[in-house]
């Protein structure tokens, strides 16, 4: 872990370490809520892009209990599987299951709209233009170095991870062949607060390799620069 901390410091990145997933979620929630409150005070509205999957569940549960002017907050996803919200794999469904108190109150911008992946990406890009720049983005990372649904070796990856990407949302294909929708670097790099949450030793090794510059082709490598803040817990449960 000392190597991970050393490499993060070399890049000017904050690395916050917690023992448990719940402690990590509490720290993340504090950072998210503080940034949203600052945006609400400054401009009367705020925007938040969340990751899906199993790892963010403690964060979602923690946010669900937070007292905030959620009616003035817009929430979207960092990425989505191209499935309907009632399907088990849906990230939208995940948010509604684990944040039932706040999701009915927020301005919700889904990525899956049920047309086609290409049409949904185009519509989502157009809708999210009004949200630029985002206030808060919470990223995750896979052991293969992917983040959002930006996967190593994908066609057009260099453009997709760039802050100069033409679209804010693109269709993508996961290694297992499943259709995805993902925000691009144009949206993700825009956020005033950018958080990367990872858990477990496998992901620590992946992140260490990326920070060391060993895998510049990994999508996560494009995001390892200030003002990114990294939250790590060895608890992968």
XYZ file of C-alpha atoms in Angstrom:
237
model
C 0.000 0.000 0.000
C 2.936 2.322 0.609
C 3.805 2.037 -3.090
C 0.266 2.981 -4.080
C 0.393 5.998 -1.754
C 3.815 7.021 -3.062
C 2.735 6.862 -6.696
C -0.492 8.734 -6.000
C 1.443 11.483 -4.216
C 3.862 11.752 -7.158
C 0.905 12.585 -9.371
C -0.548 15.060 -6.896
C -3.515 12.810 -6.142
C -5.230 12.433 -2.785
C -5.379 8.816 -1.574
C -7.769 8.136 1.296
C -7.647 4.676 2.907
C -10.345 3.105 5.085
C -10.481 -0.337 6.703
C -14.034 -1.262 5.752
C -16.384 -0.748 2.834
C -18.821 1.073 5.109
C -16.159 3.496 6.330
C -15.167 4.120 2.734
C -18.811 4.786 1.850
C -19.125 7.268 4.714
C -16.046 9.183 3.548
C -17.225 9.203 -0.056
C -20.704 10.350 0.937
C -19.272 13.222 2.974
C -17.226 14.410 0.010
C -20.157 14.031 -2.410
C -22.649 15.825 -0.179
C -20.241 18.666 0.655
C -19.614 19.299 -3.042
C -23.327 19.133 -3.884
C -24.115 21.580 -1.069
C -21.462 23.983 -2.350
C -22.981 23.815 -5.838
C -26.492 24.364 -4.471
C -25.345 27.458 -2.604
C -23.446 28.801 -5.607
C -25.996 28.206 -8.343
C -29.155 26.686 -6.857
C -28.685 23.302 -8.497
C -26.179 20.459 -8.596
C -25.374 17.383 -10.679
C -24.014 13.975 -9.762
C -22.948 10.991 -11.895
C -22.795 7.670 -10.043
C -21.324 4.289 -10.905
C -23.270 1.042 -10.803
C -22.303 -2.521 -9.993
C -21.918 -4.220 -6.613
C -19.123 -2.086 -5.105
C -21.064 1.222 -4.906
C -23.984 -0.250 -2.917
C -22.718 0.964 0.507
C -22.321 4.486 -0.899
C -25.826 4.443 -2.379
C -27.280 3.266 0.931
C -25.430 6.011 2.772
C -26.556 8.743 0.388
C -30.134 7.506 0.728
C -30.101 8.626 4.373
C -28.706 12.112 3.718
C -30.864 15.179 4.299
C -30.303 17.417 1.267
C -32.379 19.514 -1.127
C -32.521 16.563 -3.509
C -35.236 18.248 -5.583
C -32.505 20.574 -6.850
C -30.048 17.773 -7.697
C -29.705 16.038 -11.048
C -28.480 12.437 -10.989
C -27.261 10.354 -13.896
C -25.031 7.307 -14.342
C -21.386 7.048 -15.328
C -22.388 4.049 -17.434
C -25.256 1.673 -18.028
C -25.967 -1.742 -19.428
C -28.377 -1.542 -22.345
C -31.183 -3.289 -20.497
C -34.504 -2.107 -19.107
C -34.545 -0.796 -15.504
C -36.487 -3.832 -14.294
C -33.649 -6.169 -15.310
C -31.216 -7.344 -12.630
C -28.196 -6.011 -14.545
C -29.571 -2.459 -14.814
C -27.574 0.227 -13.034
C -30.666 2.439 -13.048
C -32.555 -0.303 -11.231
C -29.705 -0.489 -8.716
C -30.019 3.209 -7.894
C -33.781 2.945 -7.425
C -33.420 -0.125 -5.185
C -30.749 1.313 -2.906
C -31.762 4.995 -2.917
C -35.568 4.695 -2.715
C -35.959 7.784 -0.537
C -34.139 10.210 -2.806
C -34.573 8.914 -6.364
C -38.246 10.032 -6.597
C -37.117 13.522 -5.594
C -34.163 14.158 -7.911
C -34.005 15.200 -11.545
C -33.216 11.764 -12.960
C -31.456 11.445 -16.320
C -31.260 7.786 -17.374
C -28.883 6.641 -20.095
C -31.034 3.701 -21.198
C -34.071 5.065 -23.035
C -35.200 1.911 -24.851
C -34.675 2.960 -28.470
C -31.286 1.621 -29.575
C -27.885 1.980 -27.959
C -26.871 4.496 -30.607
C -30.068 6.539 -30.326
C -30.038 6.412 -26.536
C -26.435 7.644 -26.475
C -27.303 10.503 -28.812
C -30.348 11.529 -26.761
C -28.435 11.247 -23.494
C -25.595 13.359 -24.881
C -28.059 16.060 -25.874
C -29.799 16.015 -22.487
C -26.529 16.147 -20.553
C -25.281 19.215 -22.451
C -27.377 21.338 -20.112
C -25.644 19.713 -17.133
C -22.109 20.589 -18.222
C -19.889 20.862 -16.353
C -20.903 18.157 -13.897
C -20.406 18.859 -10.207
C -19.517 15.375 -8.937
C -18.474 12.137 -10.644
C -17.874 8.880 -8.758
C -15.852 6.431 -10.832
C -15.092 2.778 -10.257
C -12.432 0.603 -11.859
C -12.188 -2.993 -12.997
C -9.208 -5.271 -12.464
C -8.574 -4.943 -16.217
C -8.138 -1.173 -15.924
C -11.509 -0.185 -17.352
C -13.584 2.604 -15.888
C -17.186 3.513 -16.662
C -17.850 1.311 -19.717
C -14.612 2.375 -21.375
C -12.744 -0.875 -21.973
C -9.118 -1.590 -22.948
C -8.696 -2.108 -26.657
C -12.051 -0.626 -27.623
C -12.291 1.054 -31.004
C -11.938 4.827 -30.694
C -10.840 4.569 -27.061
C -8.280 7.390 -27.197
C -10.956 9.800 -28.355
C -13.593 8.478 -25.953
C -11.469 9.016 -22.822
C -10.379 12.493 -23.913
C -11.883 15.662 -22.485
C -12.225 16.689 -26.121
C -14.554 13.804 -27.003
C -17.298 15.019 -29.322
C -20.126 13.179 -27.541
C -20.892 13.125 -23.831
C -22.325 9.607 -24.050
C -21.438 6.764 -26.398
C -22.530 3.175 -27.000
C -19.862 0.640 -26.054
C -19.373 -3.109 -25.969
C -18.151 -4.997 -22.909
C -15.644 -7.860 -23.323
C -18.482 -10.333 -22.721
C -20.333 -8.900 -25.723
C -23.002 -7.066 -23.743
C -24.133 -3.678 -25.004
C -23.352 -0.698 -22.791
C -23.750 3.066 -22.677
C -20.958 5.170 -21.199
C -20.150 8.751 -20.427
C -16.999 9.914 -22.181
C -14.047 11.945 -21.046
C -15.857 15.103 -22.137
C -18.354 14.577 -19.326
C -16.173 12.790 -16.778
C -13.237 15.207 -16.904
C -15.611 18.163 -16.547
C -16.586 17.424 -12.940
C -15.373 19.769 -10.211
C -15.103 16.800 -7.817
C -13.857 13.535 -9.298
C -13.730 10.507 -7.039
C -12.356 7.041 -7.758
C -13.578 4.337 -5.366
C -11.866 0.946 -5.357
C -11.873 -2.003 -2.983
C -9.717 -5.110 -2.656
C -6.076 -6.008 -3.225
C -6.571 -6.995 -6.879
C -7.768 -3.520 -7.763
C -4.998 -1.966 -5.676
C -2.486 -3.846 -7.826
C -4.213 -2.670 -11.003
C -4.235 0.927 -9.831
C -0.591 0.738 -8.754
C 0.407 -0.461 -12.230
C -1.598 2.330 -13.848
C -0.118 4.998 -11.579
C 3.366 3.670 -12.341
C 2.695 4.268 -16.035
C 3.007 0.585 -16.888
C -0.339 0.461 -18.730
C -0.959 3.791 -20.469
C -3.469 2.082 -22.760
C -5.809 1.285 -19.870
C -8.818 3.633 -19.782
C -8.301 4.422 -16.092
C -4.878 5.865 -16.920
C -6.537 8.809 -18.669
C -8.193 9.895 -15.417
C -5.286 9.646 -12.966
C -4.590 13.341 -12.658
C -5.662 16.138 -10.305
C -8.233 16.938 -9.059
C -9.043 13.211 -8.817
C -9.344 11.866 -5.268
C -8.961 8.122 -4.661
C -10.781 6.230 -1.905
C -9.446 2.742 -1.183
C -10.489 -0.036 1.157
C -8.926 -3.481 1.326
C -12.379 -4.830 2.180
C -13.636 -6.310 -1.086
C -16.766 -7.884 0.443
